[in-house]
Amino acid sequence: MSFEWPWQYNFPPFFTLQPNADTRQKQLAAWCSLVLSYCRHHKLYTVDVMEAQESPVFNNKKIERKLSVEAIQVVFEELRKKGNLEWLDKNKSRCLVMWRRPEEWGKLIYQWVSKNGMNNSVFTLYELSNGDDTDGEEFHGLEDWMLQRSLQALQTEGKAEIITMDDGKGVKFF
Amino acid sequence: MDRFSWSNGLLEINETLVIQQRGVRLYDGDDKVQFHHPLAQVFNTVIKTCAKIVIHLHPSPANKEPGPYQNSKFSHIKLSFKEHGQIEFYRRLTEEMTQKRWENTPVSQPISTGTGPQAGRIRAVGIVGIERKIEEKRKETDKNISEAFEDLSKLMVKAKEMVELSRSIANKIKDKQGDITEDEVRIPLTVRYSKTCIKLILLHSRHGHLALIEFPELIEFRFFFLTDLLPPSFSSFFSPHVSWLACRLRVFDSGVMVVQLQSHSEEEMIASALDNVTEKGSLTAEEFAKLLGLSVLLSKERLLLAEKMGHLCRDDSVEGLRFYPNCF
């Protein structure tokens, strides 16, 4: 299934940061939504700002428009404010893009556990993200850091407990 | 001989700037001067510096302010042009030397700059520096204002022309009895507007031009001098049939100022910008200017205004600034 671009993607002003505050707000909202859905489609978790500039998301070759690095930073900062992005370094050159926030992932995992009646069972993290049982689930293949965050979120809610096992980490669901 | 003198870099009252040249090094005779100015300027009353052409000078007047070189064995100075421009510089210099324009001014001290040796290129900090800046600004303003009043006489001449123009238009319309052809579509507007005029406006552009009319809508200029206190004689130039435009001053966000007809509505202006852009898909200020028959500057202001109101948005690319309907 190929990625479906939003209409804005072919609208040249989309690639110029709008000076009008209201317009800019709508523009940024569209950008945030595009970045998240693009990352989700391609299962991207970490993004390098310099590389991002050359990626099709920010560089529409068809209409010959590309979003400047400064504007990309603005979009990313907006995503950060919304809780969908975290910078990996002080220079803000690399970031984690969370097209689902950890709580949302946690919820998905917990739903799967409940559905299959596996409450009170213990899983290794590897089983959850790469095991045969979860094949086909959305969280299958989830990167380790994100999986841990999701489980931490569940733990905070009292729905799981992360336990340390011999060969790594595991989790018990309640 | 004392060849050089300090200056604060501003023009004195009877000086005009003839030419500016970057990267010029000064020589006192054959000796390189310790510092070099980023700019060497030739004024029509003062020759501050000259070219790699050696210039022999008369002795300085006795009352000359002491300069940086109070003793020199040379009676000439030299300039070296590090960034070229010497040909033009030389041409303008000889031109000034031939014309001797300074002799037509009341200034009797061609070398005096009116400032003491403590002024000039020495950088001042703190309150002294601020005060000096304020003083310089004040001088500049004074100069501009006096220039503006000089142009009043030119305005009078222009005003006469305008009266003639309006008369001929009025007659033309009378002859045709309202039968106006396509290419004369602007004429009735002119007349209609002129009938609603109540206010006098004096315009002064920096270049001495009076950009008075850009019918049907706006009078446009960049720098201007506006006063309500016109001499009574001014209005006598106008026949009772030619009244003045009812105008208001509008300052766009960019600082561009226009005088607008009071009958002119901003909403219409924005709506027309939006309509035009929507119809064409997108427009640059240049294209919009062509459509409206307005200047590019003014067209751009309208597009920006429509953008500010959220009706348009921009595409700023290597191809230039282009406005689109705001689809966001």
Short mmCIF file of C-alpha atoms in Angstrom, two decimals:
data_model
loop_
_atom_site.label_atom_id
_atom_site.label_comp_id
_atom_site.label_asym_id
_atom_site.label_seq_id
_atom_site.Cartn_x
_atom_site.Cartn_y
_atom_site.Cartn_z
CA MET A 1 0.00 0.00 0.00
CA SER A 2 1.54 3.24 -1.08
CA PHE A 3 1.50 6.32 1.07
CA GLU A 4 -1.29 8.75 0.31
CA TRP A 5 -0.12 12.34 0.37
CA PRO A 6 -2.45 14.99 1.73
CA TRP A 7 -3.60 17.70 -0.69
CA GLN A 8 -1.33 20.24 1.02
CA TYR A 9 1.69 18.32 -0.22
CA ASN A 10 1.13 19.62 -3.72
CA PHE A 11 0.29 23.15 -2.60
CA PRO A 12 3.48 25.25 -2.95
CA PRO A 13 2.77 27.57 0.02
CA PHE A 14 2.83 24.48 2.23
CA PHE A 15 6.62 24.61 1.91
CA THR A 16 6.95 28.24 3.03
CA LEU A 17 6.47 28.97 6.69
CA GLN A 18 3.45 31.29 6.71
CA PRO A 19 3.85 34.64 8.45
CA ASN A 20 0.18 34.97 9.33
CA ALA A 21 -0.25 33.39 12.77
CA ASP A 22 -3.61 31.74 12.09
CA THR A 23 -2.51 30.43 8.74
CA ARG A 24 0.72 29.16 10.21
CA GLN A 25 -1.11 27.30 12.93
CA LYS A 26 -3.18 25.42 10.36
CA GLN A 27 -0.13 24.85 8.24
CA LEU A 28 1.82 23.41 11.16
CA ALA A 29 -1.08 21.18 12.14
CA ALA A 30 -1.06 19.80 8.60
CA TRP A 31 2.68 19.28 8.74
CA CYS A 32 2.49 17.48 12.08
CA SER A 33 -0.17 15.19 10.79
CA LEU A 34 1.80 14.50 7.61
CA VAL A 35 5.04 13.76 9.47
CA LEU A 36 3.30 11.39 11.88
CA SER A 37 1.39 9.51 9.23
CA TYR A 38 4.48 9.28 7.05
CA CYS A 39 6.58 7.89 9.90
CA ARG A 40 3.79 5.53 10.81
CA HIS A 41 3.49 4.29 7.25
CA HIS A 42 7.22 3.67 7.01
CA LYS A 43 7.58 2.59 10.64
CA LEU A 44 10.16 5.29 11.32
CA TYR A 45 11.10 5.99 14.91
CA THR A 46 14.27 8.05 14.76
CA VAL A 47 14.72 10.95 12.40
CA ASP A 48 17.83 12.90 11.53
CA VAL A 49 17.00 16.48 10.69
CA MET A 50 19.60 16.82 7.94
CA GLU A 51 18.51 13.56 6.35
CA ALA A 52 14.88 14.50 6.77
CA GLN A 53 15.36 17.50 4.53
CA GLU A 54 16.11 15.22 1.63
CA SER A 55 13.33 12.81 2.44
CA PRO A 56 10.23 12.97 0.23
CA VAL A 57 8.16 14.26 3.16
CA PHE A 58 9.94 17.58 3.21
CA ASN A 59 11.08 17.61 -0.36
CA ASN A 60 8.46 17.49 -3.07
CA LYS A 61 10.41 17.01 -6.27
CA LYS A 62 7.30 17.18 -8.41
CA ILE A 63 6.54 20.78 -7.53
CA GLU A 64 10.20 21.53 -6.75
CA ARG A 65 9.58 22.73 -3.24
CA LYS A 66 11.37 21.75 -0.09
CA LEU A 67 10.90 22.78 3.49
CA SER A 68 13.91 24.60 4.90
CA VAL A 69 15.82 23.18 7.87
CA GLU A 70 14.57 26.06 10.00
CA ALA A 71 11.00 25.27 9.09
CA ILE A 72 11.55 21.57 9.75
CA GLN A 73 12.78 22.52 13.22
CA VAL A 74 9.62 24.52 13.76
CA VAL A 75 7.48 21.56 12.72
CA PHE A 76 9.46 19.23 14.97
CA GLU A 77 9.22 21.64 17.87
CA GLU A 78 5.48 21.69 17.35
CA LEU A 79 5.44 17.90 17.44
CA ARG A 80 7.48 17.99 20.63
CA LYS A 81 4.95 20.28 22.26
CA LYS A 82 2.24 17.81 21.34
CA GLY A 83 4.21 14.98 22.94
CA ASN A 84 4.98 13.20 19.70
CA LEU A 85 8.65 13.96 19.50
CA GLU A 86 11.72 13.92 21.68
CA TRP A 87 15.11 15.33 20.86
CA LEU A 88 18.01 12.92 21.19
CA ASP A 89 20.72 15.57 21.46
CA LYS A 90 21.15 19.14 22.57
CA ASN A 91 21.79 20.38 19.06
CA LYS A 92 18.41 19.06 18.02
CA SER A 93 19.83 17.18 15.08
CA ARG A 94 18.21 13.82 15.83
CA CYS A 95 14.90 13.00 17.36
CA LEU A 96 12.51 10.23 18.26
CA VAL A 97 9.23 10.51 16.47
CA MET A 98 6.41 8.93 18.37
CA TRP A 99 3.55 8.67 15.95
CA ARG A 100 1.90 6.84 18.83
CA ARG A 101 2.66 8.11 22.27
CA PRO A 102 3.89 5.51 24.82
CA GLU A 103 0.51 5.51 26.62
CA GLU A 104 -1.23 4.72 23.36
CA TRP A 105 1.13 1.84 22.64
CA GLY A 106 0.65 0.60 26.18
CA LYS A 107 -3.07 0.62 25.69
CA LEU A 108 -2.77 -1.41 22.47
CA ILE A 109 -0.53 -3.98 24.14
CA TYR A 110 -2.80 -4.25 27.14
CA GLN A 111 -5.83 -4.72 24.91
CA TRP A 112 -4.10 -7.58 23.15
CA VAL A 113 -3.15 -9.17 26.49
CA SER A 114 -6.70 -8.91 27.84
CA LYS A 115 -8.23 -10.14 24.60
CA ASN A 116 -6.13 -13.25 24.72
CA GLY A 117 -6.73 -13.80 28.42
CA MET A 118 -3.09 -13.53 29.27
CA ASN A 119 -3.42 -11.32 32.29
CA ASN A 120 -1.11 -12.41 35.08
CA SER A 121 1.23 -13.91 32.51
CA VAL A 122 4.86 -12.98 32.18
CA PHE A 123 6.45 -12.08 28.85
CA THR A 124 9.94 -11.21 27.81
CA LEU A 125 10.17 -7.96 25.92
CA TYR A 126 11.47 -9.88 22.92
CA GLU A 127 8.39 -12.09 22.93
CA LEU A 128 6.15 -9.07 22.86
CA SER A 129 7.83 -7.26 20.02
CA ASN A 130 9.15 -10.16 18.00
CA GLY A 131 7.37 -13.28 19.17
CA ASP A 132 5.13 -15.34 16.93
CA ASP A 133 2.09 -14.62 19.08
CA THR A 134 2.17 -10.93 18.38
CA ASP A 135 2.79 -11.31 14.67
CA GLY A 136 0.28 -9.16 12.85
CA GLU A 137 -0.28 -6.89 15.82
CA GLU A 138 0.52 -3.25 15.35
CA PHE A 139 3.09 -3.28 18.07
CA HIS A 140 4.92 -6.16 16.48
CA GLY A 141 8.41 -4.93 15.63
CA LEU A 142 8.14 -2.00 17.99
CA GLU A 143 11.56 -0.65 18.85
CA ASP A 144 12.85 -1.64 22.24
CA TRP A 145 13.01 1.84 23.74
CA MET A 146 9.45 2.49 22.77
CA LEU A 147 8.27 -0.83 24.06
CA GLN A 148 9.89 -0.13 27.42
CA ARG A 149 8.30 3.30 27.57
CA SER A 150 4.91 1.84 26.79
CA LEU A 151 5.28 -0.75 29.51
CA GLN A 152 6.43 1.92 31.93
CA ALA A 153 3.27 3.82 31.11
CA LEU A 154 1.24 0.70 31.87
CA GLN A 155 3.17 0.21 35.08
CA THR A 156 2.28 3.73 36.17
CA GLU A 157 -1.35 2.88 35.55
CA GLY A 158 -0.91 -0.26 37.65
CA LYS A 159 -1.61 -2.59 34.75
CA ALA A 160 1.81 -4.13 34.47
CA GLU A 161 5.06 -4.59 36.25
CA ILE A 162 8.44 -4.62 34.60
CA ILE A 163 10.67 -7.29 36.02
CA THR A 164 14.36 -7.97 35.53
CA MET A 165 15.12 -11.47 34.37
CA ASP A 166 18.36 -13.30 33.71
CA ASP A 167 18.47 -12.62 30.01
CA GLY A 168 17.01 -9.13 30.00
CA LYS A 169 13.73 -7.64 30.93
CA GLY A 170 10.30 -9.05 31.21
CA VAL A 171 6.87 -7.86 32.07
CA LYS A 172 3.94 -9.15 34.02
CA PHE A 173 0.48 -7.94 33.13
CA PHE A 174 -2.32 -7.63 35.68
CA MET B 1 51.38 71.61 5.48
CA ASP B 2 48.29 70.47 7.21
CA ARG B 3 46.33 68.76 4.48
CA PHE B 4 43.73 66.73 6.22
CA SER B 5 40.95 67.61 8.53
CA TRP B 6 38.56 65.62 10.65
CA SER B 7 34.99 65.32 9.65
CA ASN B 8 32.00 63.65 11.21
CA GLY B 9 31.10 62.18 7.84
CA LEU B 10 27.99 64.28 7.41
CA LEU B 11 27.49 66.76 4.64
CA GLU B 12 27.72 70.38 5.56
CA ILE B 13 24.96 72.70 4.48
CA ASN B 14 26.49 73.67 1.15
CA GLU B 15 27.98 70.34 0.30
CA THR B 16 26.61 67.71 -1.94
CA LEU B 17 27.85 64.19 -2.34
CA VAL B 18 29.55 63.82 -5.70
CA ILE B 19 30.92 60.33 -5.54
CA GLN B 20 31.72 57.64 -3.00
CA GLN B 21 34.44 55.10 -3.43
CA ARG B 22 35.33 52.20 -1.20
CA GLY B 23 38.77 50.95 -0.35
CA VAL B 24 40.76 54.12 -0.85
CA ARG B 25 44.04 54.64 0.92
CA LEU B 26 45.27 58.13 1.72
CA TYR B 27 48.80 59.37 1.24
CA ASP B 28 50.17 62.53 2.72
CA GLY B 29 52.54 63.31 -0.12
CA ASP B 30 54.36 60.04 -0.58
CA ASP B 31 53.77 58.80 2.96
CA LYS B 32 51.02 56.37 3.65
CA VAL B 33 48.58 57.75 6.17
CA GLN B 34 48.31 55.66 9.32
CA PHE B 35 44.68 54.86 8.93
CA HIS B 36 42.52 54.50 5.89
CA HIS B 37 38.94 55.42 5.51
CA PRO B 38 36.46 52.90 4.29
CA LEU B 39 35.09 55.64 2.11
CA ALA B 40 36.69 58.57 0.43
CA GLN B 41 34.28 61.25 -0.51
CA VAL B 42 34.56 64.24 -2.76
CA PHE B 43 32.19 67.02 -1.98
CA ASN B 44 31.67 69.97 -4.21
CA THR B 45 33.11 72.26 -1.63
CA VAL B 46 35.63 70.00 -0.02
CA ILE B 47 38.10 67.64 -1.49
CA LYS B 48 38.71 65.23 1.31
CA THR B 49 40.73 62.70 -0.60
CA CYS B 50 41.97 62.21 -4.15
CA ALA B 51 43.05 59.39 -6.45
CA LYS B 52 46.34 57.62 -7.25
CA ILE B 53 46.48 60.68 -9.26
CA VAL B 54 48.68 63.05 -7.34
CA ILE B 55 46.89 66.22 -6.39
CA HIS B 56 48.78 69.36 -5.62
CA LEU B 57 47.02 71.66 -3.24
CA HIS B 58 47.12 75.30 -2.30
CA PRO B 59 48.31 76.07 1.19
CA SER B 60 45.67 75.57 3.84
CA PRO B 61 43.94 78.68 5.12
CA ALA B 62 45.31 79.99 8.38
CA ASN B 63 42.10 79.33 10.29
CA LYS B 64 41.84 75.68 9.33
CA GLU B 65 41.04 73.34 12.16
CA PRO B 66 44.08 71.23 12.99
CA GLY B 67 43.93 67.86 11.27
CA PRO B 68 45.64 64.56 11.95
CA TYR B 69 48.84 65.69 10.18
CA GLN B 70 49.69 69.11 11.41
CA ASN B 71 53.10 69.14 9.77
CA SER B 72 53.91 67.77 6.41
CA LYS B 73 56.73 68.49 4.01
CA PHE B 74 54.50 67.73 1.05
CA SER B 75 52.26 70.02 -0.90
CA HIS B 76 50.39 67.14 -2.46
CA ILE B 77 48.36 64.17 -1.42
CA LYS B 78 47.76 60.84 -3.08
CA LEU B 79 45.09 58.21 -3.12
CA SER B 80 45.39 54.60 -3.96
CA PHE B 81 42.31 52.76 -5.09
CA LYS B 82 42.28 49.33 -3.65
CA GLU B 83 38.90 48.48 -5.07
CA HIS B 84 39.18 50.35 -8.37
CA GLY B 85 36.73 53.06 -9.35
CA GLN B 86 39.54 55.53 -9.94
CA ILE B 87 38.47 56.33 -13.50
CA GLU B 88 35.01 57.45 -12.52
CA PHE B 89 36.43 59.12 -9.44
CA TYR B 90 38.92 61.03 -11.53
CA ARG B 91 36.27 62.02 -14.04
CA ARG B 92 33.98 63.38 -11.37
CA LEU B 93 36.84 65.11 -9.65
CA THR B 94 38.03 66.92 -12.77
CA GLU B 95 34.43 67.77 -13.54
CA GLU B 96 34.08 69.39 -10.14
CA MET B 97 37.41 71.14 -10.53
CA THR B 98 36.33 72.60 -13.87
CA GLN B 99 32.87 73.61 -12.78
CA LYS B 100 34.10 75.08 -9.51
CA ARG B 101 30.67 74.73 -8.09
CA TRP B 102 31.88 75.60 -4.65
CA GLU B 103 32.52 79.14 -5.80
CA ASN B 104 28.80 79.62 -6.29
CA THR B 105 28.03 78.91 -2.69
CA PRO B 106 28.29 81.31 0.17
CA VAL B 107 30.79 79.14 1.93
CA SER B 108 34.08 80.98 2.17
CA GLN B 109 36.01 78.30 4.00
CA PRO B 110 36.34 75.46 1.55
CA ILE B 111 38.33 73.29 3.92
CA SER B 112 36.55 73.96 7.17
CA THR B 113 34.33 71.14 8.19
CA GLY B 114 32.86 72.96 11.12
CA THR B 115 33.82 70.28 13.55
CA GLY B 116 36.73 70.20 15.90
CA PRO B 117 39.51 67.69 15.83
CA GLN B 118 37.87 65.71 18.58
CA ALA B 119 35.04 64.72 16.25
CA GLY B 120 35.42 62.62 13.18
CA ARG B 121 36.21 58.98 13.17
CA ILE B 122 36.89 58.70 16.87
CA ARG B 123 34.28 56.41 18.25
CA ALA B 124 32.51 57.72 21.29
CA VAL B 125 30.76 55.50 23.73
CA GLY B 126 28.26 56.11 26.49
CA ILE B 127 26.21 59.24 26.83
CA VAL B 128 28.54 61.32 24.68
CA GLY B 129 28.13 58.85 21.87
CA ILE B 130 24.37 58.84 22.20
CA GLU B 131 24.20 62.60 22.32
CA ARG B 132 26.35 62.87 19.25
CA LYS B 133 24.11 60.44 17.39
CA ILE B 134 21.05 62.44 18.34
CA GLU B 135 22.73 65.61 17.15
CA GLU B 136 23.65 63.99 13.83
CA LYS B 137 20.11 62.80 13.39
CA ARG B 138 18.77 66.24 14.12
CA LYS B 139 21.07 67.78 11.52
CA GLU B 140 19.93 65.24 8.98
CA THR B 141 16.28 66.00 9.70
CA ASP B 142 16.89 69.73 9.43
CA LYS B 143 18.50 69.19 6.11
CA ASN B 144 15.62 67.10 4.81
CA ILE B 145 13.07 69.61 5.93
CA SER B 146 14.84 72.53 4.33
CA GLU B 147 15.14 70.54 1.12
CA ALA B 148 11.45 69.83 1.28
CA PHE B 149 10.60 73.48 1.51
CA GLU B 150 12.83 74.24 -1.41
CA ASP B 151 10.71 71.89 -3.40
CA LEU B 152 7.57 73.77 -2.57
CA SER B 153 8.25 75.99 -5.55
CA LYS B 154 8.51 72.93 -7.76
CA LEU B 155 5.24 71.71 -6.38
CA MET B 156 3.57 74.93 -7.38
CA VAL B 157 4.63 74.32 -10.96
CA LYS B 158 3.34 70.76 -10.80
CA ALA B 159 0.12 71.89 -9.29
CA LYS B 160 -0.44 74.20 -12.21
CA GLU B 161 0.03 71.31 -14.58
CA MET B 162 -2.51 69.33 -12.66
CA VAL B 163 -5.02 72.09 -12.91
CA GLU B 164 -4.53 72.17 -16.63
CA LEU B 165 -4.93 68.43 -16.82
CA SER B 166 -8.11 68.43 -14.85
CA ARG B 167 -9.53 71.23 -16.93
CA SER B 168 -8.82 69.45 -20.16
CA ILE B 169 -10.37 66.30 -18.79
CA ALA B 170 -13.43 68.18 -17.64
CA ASN B 171 -13.79 69.78 -21.06
CA LYS B 172 -13.31 66.51 -22.82
CA ILE B 173 -16.08 64.94 -20.84
CA LYS B 174 -18.33 67.88 -21.41
CA ASP B 175 -17.74 67.62 -25.17
CA LYS B 176 -18.41 63.96 -25.24
CA GLN B 177 -21.36 64.24 -22.92
CA GLY B 178 -20.59 61.14 -21.03
CA ASP B 179 -19.84 59.07 -24.07
CA ILE B 180 -16.64 57.59 -22.78
CA THR B 181 -14.77 55.00 -24.75
CA GLU B 182 -12.99 52.04 -23.30
CA ASP B 183 -9.54 53.55 -23.21
CA GLU B 184 -10.77 56.58 -21.41
CA VAL B 185 -12.29 54.65 -18.61
CA ARG B 186 -10.05 56.31 -16.09
CA ILE B 187 -11.19 59.78 -16.90
CA PRO B 188 -14.60 59.83 -15.27
CA LEU B 189 -13.07 58.38 -12.16
CA THR B 190 -10.65 61.23 -12.06
CA VAL B 191 -13.39 63.74 -12.29
CA ARG B 192 -15.63 62.02 -9.85
CA TYR B 193 -12.95 61.82 -7.28
CA SER B 194 -11.81 65.33 -7.81
CA LYS B 195 -15.29 66.56 -7.01
CA THR B 196 -15.11 65.07 -3.58
CA CYS B 197 -11.81 66.61 -2.67
CA ILE B 198 -11.51 68.63 0.42
CA LYS B 199 -7.99 68.41 1.65
CA LEU B 200 -4.71 69.74 0.40
CA ILE B 201 -1.73 67.56 0.34
CA LEU B 202 1.81 68.46 -0.20
CA LEU B 203 4.02 65.70 -1.29
CA HIS B 204 7.70 65.64 -1.44
CA SER B 205 9.72 62.75 -2.61
CA ARG B 206 13.36 62.49 -1.93
CA HIS B 207 14.25 62.93 -5.54
CA GLY B 208 12.23 66.05 -5.85
CA HIS B 209 9.56 64.36 -7.92
CA LEU B 210 6.00 64.81 -7.01
CA ALA B 211 4.36 61.49 -7.44
CA LEU B 212 0.99 63.04 -7.11
CA ILE B 213 -1.37 60.95 -9.07
CA GLU B 214 -1.78 57.36 -9.76
CA PHE B 215 -5.40 57.34 -10.72
CA PRO B 216 -7.84 55.80 -10.35
CA GLU B 217 -6.96 54.93 -6.83
CA LEU B 218 -3.85 55.93 -5.12
CA ILE B 219 -1.11 58.41 -4.81
CA GLU B 220 2.09 56.71 -4.04
CA PHE B 221 5.53 57.71 -2.94
CA ARG B 222 8.20 56.39 -0.72
CA PHE B 223 9.52 59.35 1.14
CA PHE B 224 7.28 62.22 1.68
CA PHE B 225 6.72 65.39 3.51
CA LEU B 226 3.18 66.08 4.50
CA THR B 227 1.74 69.20 5.93
CA ASP B 228 -1.67 70.66 6.42
CA LEU B 229 -0.18 74.07 6.82
CA LEU B 230 0.03 75.11 3.24
CA PRO B 231 0.44 78.74 2.33
CA PRO B 232 -2.89 80.26 1.29
CA SER B 233 -1.43 81.13 -2.08
CA PHE B 234 -1.22 77.46 -2.84
CA SER B 235 -4.93 76.92 -3.16
CA SER B 236 -5.26 79.85 -5.52
CA PHE B 237 -3.73 77.69 -8.19
CA PHE B 238 -6.87 75.69 -8.36
CA SER B 239 -10.02 76.64 -10.08
CA PRO B 240 -13.22 76.12 -8.13
CA HIS B 241 -13.97 73.16 -10.38
CA VAL B 242 -10.89 71.35 -9.32
CA SER B 243 -11.15 70.49 -5.75
CA TRP B 244 -8.71 68.20 -4.04
CA LEU B 245 -8.78 64.63 -3.16
CA ALA B 246 -10.17 63.58 0.14
CA CYS B 247 -7.33 61.52 1.35
CA ARG B 248 -5.95 59.75 4.28
CA LEU B 249 -2.50 58.56 4.96
CA ARG B 250 -1.99 54.88 5.12
CA VAL B 251 1.20 53.33 6.41
CA PHE B 252 1.61 49.70 5.48
CA ASP B 253 3.39 47.32 7.81
CA SER B 254 6.47 47.46 5.64
CA GLY B 255 6.72 51.19 6.19
CA VAL B 256 5.54 52.11 2.72
CA MET B 257 3.22 55.05 2.98
CA VAL B 258 0.46 55.92 0.60
CA VAL B 259 -2.14 58.59 0.45
CA GLN B 260 -5.46 56.97 -0.09
CA LEU B 261 -8.78 58.29 -1.16
CA GLN B 262 -11.19 58.33 1.70
CA SER B 263 -13.73 56.71 -0.54
CA HIS B 264 -11.37 53.83 -0.94
CA SER B 265 -12.28 50.89 1.17
CA GLU B 266 -9.81 48.43 2.53
CA GLU B 267 -12.30 45.60 2.33
CA GLU B 268 -12.71 46.16 -1.39
CA MET B 269 -8.97 46.23 -1.79
CA ILE B 270 -8.57 42.90 -0.03
CA ALA B 271 -11.52 41.38 -1.86
CA SER B 272 -10.11 42.42 -5.20
CA ALA B 273 -6.72 40.95 -4.31
CA LEU B 274 -8.36 37.67 -3.34
CA ASP B 275 -10.54 37.62 -6.45
CA ASN B 276 -7.62 38.20 -8.74
CA VAL B 277 -5.43 35.61 -7.08
CA THR B 278 -8.23 33.05 -7.04
CA GLU B 279 -8.97 33.62 -10.69
CA LYS B 280 -5.34 33.23 -11.75
CA GLY B 281 -4.54 30.48 -9.27
CA SER B 282 -1.58 32.43 -7.93
CA LEU B 283 0.02 35.81 -8.50
CA THR B 284 3.27 37.63 -7.92
CA ALA B 285 3.23 41.32 -7.06
CA GLU B 286 4.46 42.04 -10.59
CA GLU B 287 1.65 40.10 -12.22
CA PHE B 288 -0.91 41.69 -9.94
CA ALA B 289 0.50 45.12 -10.75
CA LYS B 290 0.01 44.46 -14.45
CA LEU B 291 -3.56 43.34 -13.92
CA LEU B 292 -4.46 46.42 -11.92
CA GLY B 293 -2.29 48.91 -13.71
CA LEU B 294 -0.76 49.84 -10.40
CA SER B 295 2.82 49.98 -9.31
CA VAL B 296 4.52 46.80 -8.11
CA LEU B 297 5.20 48.29 -4.71
CA LEU B 298 1.60 49.08 -4.12
CA SER B 299 0.35 45.80 -5.52
CA LYS B 300 2.60 43.96 -3.15
CA GLU B 301 1.26 45.90 -0.21
CA ARG B 302 -2.24 44.85 -1.15
CA LEU B 303 -1.28 41.23 -1.42
CA LEU B 304 0.45 41.43 1.94
CA LEU B 305 -2.60 43.05 3.44
CA ALA B 306 -4.81 40.28 2.12
CA GLU B 307 -2.33 37.79 3.52
CA LYS B 308 -2.40 39.51 6.88
CA MET B 309 -6.17 39.23 6.91
CA GLY B 310 -5.81 35.51 6.28
CA HIS B 311 -7.17 35.49 2.72
CA LEU B 312 -3.93 34.70 0.99
CA CYS B 313 -0.82 32.73 1.76
CA ARG B 314 2.63 32.79 0.27
CA ASP B 315 5.03 30.61 -1.61
CA ASP B 316 8.52 31.97 -1.18
CA SER B 317 10.84 30.08 -3.48
CA VAL B 318 13.81 30.75 -5.72
CA GLU B 319 11.34 31.86 -8.34
CA GLY B 320 10.24 34.69 -6.10
CA LEU B 321 7.37 35.51 -3.83
CA ARG B 322 4.02 34.22 -5.07
CA PHE B 323 0.65 34.50 -3.42
CA TYR B 324 -2.03 31.82 -3.37
CA PRO B 325 -5.53 31.73 -1.98
CA ASN B 326 -5.32 30.62 1.62
CA CYS B 327 -6.41 26.99 1.36
CA PHE B 328 -5.15 26.07 4.80
#
